[in-house]
Amino acid sequence: MATADDIAQIRARALADTAGATTLAGLDDVRVQHTGRRSTLAGILASIGTLPPEERGGVGKAANVARRDIEAALTERKSDLEASELAAQLTGDRTDVTLPGDPYPQGALHLLSQVRLEIEDIFLALGYEIADGPEVETEHYNFTALNTPEGHPARSSSDTFYVDGTSGTILRTQTSSVQVRVMEARTPPLYVISPGAVYRRDDVDATHSPMFHQLEGLAVDEGLSLAHLIGTLKHVAGQLLGSTEYRIIPDFFPFTEPSIQLLVRWTDRSGRGSWMELLGAGMVDPNVLRFAGYDSERWTGFAFGMGLDRIAMVRHGVPDLRMLFEGDLRFLDQFS
Ligand code: PHE
């Protein structure tokens, strides 16, 4: 029969085991062992009714007090262990917000795209619209409809890339091909620009490349004159290049009459100044207007084609056109 001493021993061992448990799982084992249905203490409590009446009070009280103490100790130890397990988890999972982040490189527009967008903005502010045209073009739109007859030197295969196996298909040599497409699709008055790549079998040197970029402009309205053209070009050159000096000289293009060329003063990195051709322009030849079905007695127009790559070179002192197409990030990064 259990005595008060036995119960005191059970209690002491249970409290010691509780204190010694280091994990929640271990503590649960302690709980089952000392207070579970098959524990010694549960047996004692169940058998109290069978004790002689004079012992019941003492043993019963001692056993109940022991159970309460053990349960209280278990509960307290449980919350301690829960707290320390949570703390351990938090320490293990901690994110060090002071660690340097993974660098994420930021992209930027290519210098040519920046220059193109800037020029587009200047023209949009003047009321121009932007038009598009194909780079693989027909001789018709690139030459014939632009008053450039068969046999003209610009049509020869030494200047123009002909697309193999097709007749009359070329890589456009100028964005002027868009002029005719726009006139065919629309009626005047119209004020349109069209930027894009063009292709020529140019010798490759520091200022030439077989692919480069132009921005075409075309205005058709009543009463347009050379003064409107020059005024427009001066405005655009001023916006783009600031106080750069420029010169307008006569030129020839089959599809404009008269034709002019705009040169700007360009100072290279060594401080040497030279004149660089920035654009060709002129009054739209009446033949071209008629080709597009316009009444050339009523409408007049001007057109211009500027070299986008050259503008980027002049603006940023880029010494070699080819750098714009090589994709070397050490170069491009400087303009991002
Ligand atoms: N297309 C001409 C060239 O490539 C430039 C130009 C455009 C000239 C429009 C007159 C009018 O040189």
Short mmCIF file of C-alpha atoms and ligand atoms in Angstrom, two decimals:
data_model
loop_
_atom_site.label_atom_id
_atom_site.label_comp_id
_atom_site.label_asym_id
_atom_site.label_seq_id
_atom_site.Cartn_x
_atom_site.Cartn_y
_atom_site.Cartn_z
CA MET A 1 0.00 0.00 0.00
CA ALA A 2 1.34 3.48 -0.93
CA THR A 3 2.41 5.65 1.94
CA ALA A 4 2.78 9.40 2.14
CA ASP A 5 6.52 8.79 1.71
CA ASP A 6 5.98 6.88 -1.53
CA ILE A 7 3.87 9.72 -2.83
CA ALA A 8 6.48 12.25 -1.82
CA GLN A 9 9.06 10.23 -3.76
CA ILE A 10 6.84 9.99 -6.82
CA ARG A 11 6.27 13.73 -6.65
CA ALA A 12 9.98 14.48 -6.27
CA ARG A 13 10.95 12.27 -9.20
CA ALA A 14 8.22 13.69 -11.41
CA LEU A 15 9.27 17.27 -10.61
CA ALA A 16 12.92 16.39 -11.28
CA ASP A 17 12.05 14.74 -14.63
CA THR A 18 9.92 17.73 -15.56
CA ALA A 19 12.75 20.12 -14.82
CA GLY A 20 15.13 17.88 -16.74
CA ALA A 21 13.06 17.70 -19.92
CA THR A 22 14.74 19.70 -22.67
CA THR A 23 12.25 19.29 -25.48
CA LEU A 24 8.48 19.43 -25.77
CA ALA A 25 8.44 15.82 -26.96
CA GLY A 26 10.55 14.74 -23.98
CA LEU A 27 8.28 16.65 -21.65
CA ASP A 28 5.25 14.88 -23.06
CA ASP A 29 6.89 11.53 -22.24
CA VAL A 30 7.39 12.76 -18.67
CA ARG A 31 3.73 13.77 -18.48
CA VAL A 32 2.53 10.34 -19.68
CA GLN A 33 4.90 8.52 -17.39
CA HIS A 34 3.98 10.42 -14.21
CA THR A 35 0.37 11.51 -14.67
CA GLY A 36 -0.95 9.23 -17.45
CA ARG A 37 -3.65 6.64 -16.88
CA ARG A 38 -1.08 3.91 -16.36
CA SER A 39 1.14 5.95 -14.04
CA THR A 40 1.79 4.92 -10.44
CA LEU A 41 0.09 8.05 -9.21
CA ALA A 42 -3.07 7.32 -11.23
CA GLY A 43 -3.08 3.84 -9.72
CA ILE A 44 -2.84 5.26 -6.23
CA LEU A 45 -5.65 7.73 -6.86
CA ALA A 46 -7.84 4.97 -8.31
CA SER A 47 -7.29 2.73 -5.32
CA ILE A 48 -8.07 5.27 -2.62
CA GLY A 49 -11.62 3.93 -2.32
CA THR A 50 -10.23 0.54 -1.35
CA LEU A 51 -8.13 1.90 1.53
CA PRO A 52 -9.16 1.55 5.12
CA PRO A 53 -11.21 4.61 6.01
CA GLU A 54 -8.58 6.01 8.41
CA GLU A 55 -5.92 6.09 5.68
CA ARG A 56 -8.06 7.47 2.89
CA GLY A 57 -7.89 11.10 3.99
CA GLY A 58 -4.10 11.28 4.34
CA VAL A 59 -3.17 9.30 1.24
CA GLY A 60 -5.91 10.88 -0.87
CA LYS A 61 -4.88 14.38 0.07
CA ALA A 62 -1.17 13.71 -0.47
CA ALA A 63 -1.82 12.08 -3.85
CA ASN A 64 -4.04 14.93 -5.04
CA VAL A 65 -1.55 17.59 -3.89
CA ALA A 66 1.24 15.66 -5.65
CA ARG A 67 -0.78 15.48 -8.85
CA ARG A 68 -1.56 19.20 -8.73
CA ASP A 69 2.07 20.09 -8.14
CA ILE A 70 3.26 17.83 -10.94
CA GLU A 71 0.68 19.19 -13.37
CA ALA A 72 1.54 22.76 -12.46
CA ALA A 73 5.24 22.03 -13.00
CA LEU A 74 4.48 20.35 -16.36
CA THR A 75 2.45 23.35 -17.52
CA GLU A 76 5.12 25.83 -16.55
CA ARG A 77 7.91 23.78 -18.12
CA LYS A 78 5.84 23.42 -21.26
CA SER A 79 5.48 27.14 -21.75
CA ASP A 80 9.20 27.65 -21.02
CA LEU A 81 10.14 25.05 -23.62
CA GLU A 82 7.70 26.51 -26.15
CA ALA A 83 9.21 29.94 -25.66
CA SER A 84 12.77 28.71 -26.07
CA GLU A 85 11.93 26.57 -29.10
CA LEU A 86 10.30 29.59 -30.73
CA ALA A 87 13.31 31.73 -29.88
CA ALA A 88 15.65 29.14 -31.39
CA GLN A 89 13.53 29.02 -34.53
CA LEU A 90 13.51 32.79 -34.86
CA THR A 91 17.27 32.98 -34.45
CA GLY A 92 17.79 30.25 -37.01
CA ASP A 93 15.48 31.90 -39.55
CA ARG A 94 16.75 35.40 -39.02
CA THR A 95 17.33 37.51 -42.13
CA ASP A 96 20.23 39.89 -41.92
CA VAL A 97 18.79 43.00 -43.48
CA THR A 98 22.20 44.64 -43.47
CA LEU A 99 23.65 42.14 -45.97
CA PRO A 100 24.27 43.73 -49.38
CA GLY A 101 21.52 42.83 -51.88
CA ASP A 102 21.98 40.90 -55.11
CA PRO A 103 22.84 43.53 -57.66
CA TYR A 104 20.15 43.78 -60.33
CA PRO A 105 21.50 45.52 -63.42
CA GLN A 106 19.23 48.23 -64.76
CA GLY A 107 18.76 48.44 -68.50
CA ALA A 108 18.78 51.70 -70.37
CA LEU A 109 17.86 52.91 -73.82
CA HIS A 110 20.62 52.76 -76.42
CA LEU A 111 22.08 56.15 -77.26
CA LEU A 112 20.48 56.02 -80.69
CA SER A 113 17.04 55.34 -79.21
CA GLN A 114 17.49 58.27 -76.84
CA VAL A 115 18.41 60.59 -79.72
CA ARG A 116 15.56 59.29 -81.88
CA LEU A 117 12.98 59.80 -79.12
CA GLU A 118 14.28 63.28 -78.49
CA ILE A 119 14.01 64.25 -82.17
CA GLU A 120 10.56 62.67 -82.37
CA ASP A 121 9.51 64.86 -79.44
CA ILE A 122 10.74 68.00 -81.19
CA PHE A 123 8.66 67.17 -84.26
CA LEU A 124 5.62 66.00 -82.31
CA ALA A 125 5.64 69.40 -80.63
CA LEU A 126 5.51 70.98 -84.12
CA GLY A 127 2.43 68.89 -84.96
CA TYR A 128 4.14 66.15 -86.99
CA GLU A 129 2.99 62.53 -86.91
CA ILE A 130 5.21 59.44 -86.95
CA ALA A 131 4.94 56.96 -89.84
CA ASP A 132 6.60 53.62 -90.43
CA GLY A 133 7.77 51.77 -93.54
CA PRO A 134 9.45 48.47 -94.45
CA GLU A 135 13.22 48.03 -94.55
CA VAL A 136 12.92 45.39 -97.27
CA GLU A 137 11.53 47.65 -99.94
CA THR A 138 10.77 47.66 -103.65
CA GLU A 139 12.79 49.61 -106.17
CA HIS A 140 9.54 51.34 -106.94
CA TYR A 141 9.17 53.05 -103.58
CA ASN A 142 12.89 53.51 -103.00
CA PHE A 143 13.72 54.91 -106.45
CA THR A 144 11.18 55.02 -109.26
CA ALA A 145 8.39 56.84 -107.46
CA LEU A 146 11.06 59.19 -106.12
CA ASN A 147 11.90 60.43 -109.60
CA THR A 148 15.06 58.31 -109.74
CA PRO A 149 14.98 56.69 -113.19
CA GLU A 150 16.41 53.35 -114.26
CA GLY A 151 20.11 53.68 -114.81
CA HIS A 152 20.58 56.34 -112.15
CA PRO A 153 23.92 55.67 -110.41
CA ALA A 154 22.25 55.39 -106.97
CA ARG A 155 20.36 52.35 -108.24
CA SER A 156 23.46 50.44 -109.18
CA SER A 157 24.37 47.32 -107.29
CA SER A 158 27.56 48.97 -106.12
CA ASP A 159 25.44 51.17 -103.82
CA THR A 160 22.33 49.11 -103.17
CA PHE A 161 21.81 45.70 -101.60
CA TYR A 162 19.59 43.69 -103.93
CA VAL A 163 17.67 40.83 -102.35
CA ASP A 164 18.74 37.61 -104.08
CA GLY A 165 16.27 35.78 -106.23
CA THR A 166 13.68 38.50 -106.35
CA SER A 167 13.29 41.18 -108.92
CA GLY A 168 12.94 44.72 -107.78
CA THR A 169 13.38 43.96 -104.07
CA ILE A 170 16.11 45.75 -102.17
CA LEU A 171 17.07 46.88 -98.70
CA ARG A 172 15.94 50.48 -98.63
CA THR A 173 18.80 52.91 -99.11
CA GLN A 174 16.90 55.84 -97.64
CA THR A 175 13.84 56.49 -95.50
CA SER A 176 12.56 58.62 -98.40
CA SER A 177 10.73 55.48 -99.54
CA VAL A 178 8.22 56.21 -96.77
CA GLN A 179 7.39 59.57 -98.41
CA VAL A 180 5.62 57.88 -101.29
CA ARG A 181 3.88 55.33 -99.08
CA VAL A 182 2.53 58.11 -96.86
CA MET A 183 1.34 60.21 -99.79
CA GLU A 184 -0.42 57.23 -101.34
CA ALA A 185 -2.20 56.44 -98.09
CA ARG A 186 -3.26 59.96 -97.18
CA THR A 187 -4.40 63.26 -98.47
CA PRO A 188 -2.72 66.58 -97.75
CA PRO A 189 -2.15 68.61 -95.69
CA LEU A 190 0.29 66.26 -93.97
CA TYR A 191 3.27 66.64 -91.67
CA VAL A 192 5.02 63.33 -91.08
CA ILE A 193 8.36 62.00 -89.88
CA SER A 194 9.64 58.46 -90.25
CA PRO A 195 12.74 57.18 -88.46
CA GLY A 196 14.43 53.88 -89.25
CA ALA A 197 17.36 51.84 -90.49
CA VAL A 198 18.68 52.12 -94.04
CA TYR A 199 21.30 50.06 -95.89
CA ARG A 200 24.05 50.94 -98.35
CA ARG A 201 27.10 49.21 -99.70
CA ASP A 202 29.25 51.96 -98.27
CA ASP A 203 32.90 51.42 -97.60
CA VAL A 204 33.25 50.86 -93.89
CA ASP A 205 35.23 53.63 -92.24
CA ALA A 206 34.82 55.69 -89.08
CA THR A 207 31.86 57.63 -90.47
CA HIS A 208 30.22 54.99 -92.69
CA SER A 209 28.57 51.67 -92.03
CA PRO A 210 26.48 49.41 -94.31
CA MET A 211 23.55 50.00 -91.96
CA PHE A 212 22.73 53.31 -90.40
CA HIS A 213 19.70 55.32 -89.37
CA GLN A 214 17.82 58.19 -90.89
CA LEU A 215 14.85 60.24 -89.94
CA GLU A 216 12.74 61.35 -92.86
CA GLY A 217 10.45 64.33 -92.80
CA LEU A 218 7.71 65.24 -95.24
CA ALA A 219 5.36 68.19 -95.21
CA VAL A 220 2.75 68.77 -97.91
CA ASP A 221 0.43 71.73 -97.68
CA GLU A 222 -0.71 74.79 -99.59
CA GLY A 223 1.91 77.49 -99.95
CA LEU A 224 4.93 75.75 -98.39
CA SER A 225 8.23 77.30 -99.48
CA LEU A 226 11.95 76.84 -98.98
CA ALA A 227 11.70 79.41 -96.18
CA HIS A 228 9.41 77.05 -94.23
CA LEU A 229 11.87 74.21 -94.77
CA ILE A 230 14.89 76.20 -93.62
CA GLY A 231 12.99 77.64 -90.67
CA THR A 232 11.98 74.15 -89.58
CA LEU A 233 15.50 72.77 -89.92
CA LYS A 234 17.06 75.68 -88.01
CA HIS A 235 14.55 75.20 -85.22
CA VAL A 236 15.28 71.47 -84.99
CA ALA A 237 19.07 71.88 -85.23
CA GLY A 238 18.95 74.54 -82.53
CA GLN A 239 16.88 72.36 -80.20
CA LEU A 240 19.11 69.37 -80.77
CA LEU A 241 22.57 70.84 -80.90
CA GLY A 242 22.24 74.15 -79.14
CA SER A 243 24.49 76.86 -80.44
CA THR A 244 26.29 74.68 -82.99
CA GLU A 245 27.18 76.60 -86.14
CA TYR A 246 25.56 75.37 -89.30
CA ARG A 247 25.68 75.99 -93.02
CA ILE A 248 23.19 75.46 -95.79
CA ILE A 249 24.59 74.70 -99.23
CA PRO A 250 22.97 73.66 -102.51
CA ASP A 251 22.79 69.96 -103.26
CA PHE A 252 21.02 67.60 -105.62
CA PHE A 253 18.48 64.86 -105.00
CA PRO A 254 16.31 63.44 -107.78
CA PHE A 255 13.11 63.91 -105.75
CA THR A 256 13.58 67.48 -104.51
CA GLU A 257 14.01 70.72 -106.42
CA PRO A 258 15.73 72.81 -105.24
CA SER A 259 17.79 70.61 -102.92
CA ILE A 260 19.98 71.68 -100.02
CA GLN A 261 22.31 70.17 -97.51
CA LEU A 262 22.67 71.19 -93.87
CA LEU A 263 26.12 70.92 -92.33
CA VAL A 264 26.98 71.42 -88.68
CA ARG A 265 30.29 72.35 -87.14
CA TRP A 266 31.62 69.39 -85.24
CA THR A 267 34.54 69.46 -82.84
CA ASP A 268 36.14 66.10 -82.21
CA ARG A 269 37.80 65.06 -78.97
CA SER A 270 41.16 66.43 -80.00
CA GLY A 271 39.48 69.81 -80.47
CA ARG A 272 39.69 69.70 -84.25
CA GLY A 273 36.65 71.23 -85.90
CA SER A 274 35.13 70.06 -89.15
CA TRP A 275 31.85 70.38 -91.04
CA MET A 276 29.64 67.34 -90.97
CA GLU A 277 26.71 66.70 -93.29
CA LEU A 278 23.68 66.33 -91.06
CA LEU A 279 20.87 66.15 -93.54
CA GLY A 280 19.71 66.47 -97.12
CA ALA A 281 16.51 68.29 -97.91
CA GLY A 282 14.57 70.20 -100.50
CA MET A 283 11.23 71.09 -101.98
CA VAL A 284 9.35 67.99 -103.10
CA ASP A 285 9.71 67.69 -106.88
CA PRO A 286 6.32 68.17 -108.58
CA ASN A 287 6.93 64.87 -110.38
CA VAL A 288 6.87 63.08 -107.03
CA LEU A 289 3.66 64.82 -106.00
CA ARG A 290 2.06 63.82 -109.30
CA PHE A 291 3.34 60.26 -108.91
CA ALA A 292 1.40 60.07 -105.65
CA GLY A 293 -1.68 61.44 -107.37
CA TYR A 294 -1.53 64.92 -105.82
CA ASP A 295 -2.39 68.07 -107.71
CA SER A 296 1.06 69.68 -107.98
CA GLU A 297 -0.45 73.02 -108.89
CA ARG A 298 -2.27 73.20 -105.61
CA TRP A 299 0.08 71.47 -103.16
CA THR A 300 3.74 72.08 -102.42
CA GLY A 301 5.91 70.21 -100.02
CA PHE A 302 9.31 69.95 -98.44
CA ALA A 303 11.23 66.89 -97.34
CA PHE A 304 14.37 66.17 -95.42
CA GLY A 305 16.37 63.14 -94.35
CA MET A 306 18.73 63.43 -91.39
CA GLY A 307 21.34 60.99 -90.21
CA LEU A 308 20.41 59.92 -86.69
CA ASP A 309 23.76 58.29 -86.04
CA ARG A 310 25.57 61.44 -87.05
CA ILE A 311 23.50 63.52 -84.69
CA ALA A 312 24.44 61.16 -81.86
CA MET A 313 28.10 61.44 -82.87
CA VAL A 314 28.06 65.22 -83.04
CA ARG A 315 26.15 65.55 -79.79
CA HIS A 316 28.27 63.20 -77.73
CA GLY A 317 31.67 63.42 -79.41
CA VAL A 318 31.54 59.79 -80.55
CA PRO A 319 34.64 59.45 -82.76
CA ASP A 320 33.63 56.33 -84.68
CA LEU A 321 30.17 55.53 -86.08
CA ARG A 322 30.79 51.82 -85.71
CA MET A 323 30.88 52.12 -81.90
CA LEU A 324 27.13 52.70 -82.04
CA PHE A 325 26.56 49.23 -83.49
CA GLU A 326 29.12 47.10 -81.70
CA GLY A 327 27.17 46.64 -78.48
CA ASP A 328 30.19 47.17 -76.22
CA LEU A 329 28.73 47.93 -72.80
CA ARG A 330 31.81 49.90 -71.76
CA PHE A 331 30.87 52.37 -74.47
CA LEU A 332 27.08 52.22 -74.11
CA ASP A 333 27.09 52.50 -70.31
CA GLN A 334 28.33 56.06 -70.64
CA PHE A 335 24.98 57.10 -72.06
CA SER A 336 22.69 55.20 -69.70
N1 PHE B 1 17.17 60.53 -98.88
C1 PHE B 1 18.25 61.47 -98.97
C2 PHE B 1 19.55 60.77 -98.60
O1 PHE B 1 19.50 59.67 -98.12
C3 PHE B 1 18.06 62.63 -98.05
C4 PHE B 1 16.89 63.46 -98.42
C5 PHE B 1 15.65 63.23 -97.86
C6 PHE B 1 17.03 64.50 -99.31
C7 PHE B 1 14.59 64.03 -98.21
C8 PHE B 1 15.97 65.29 -99.68
C9 PHE B 1 14.74 65.05 -99.09
O2 PHE B 1 20.62 61.30 -98.77
#
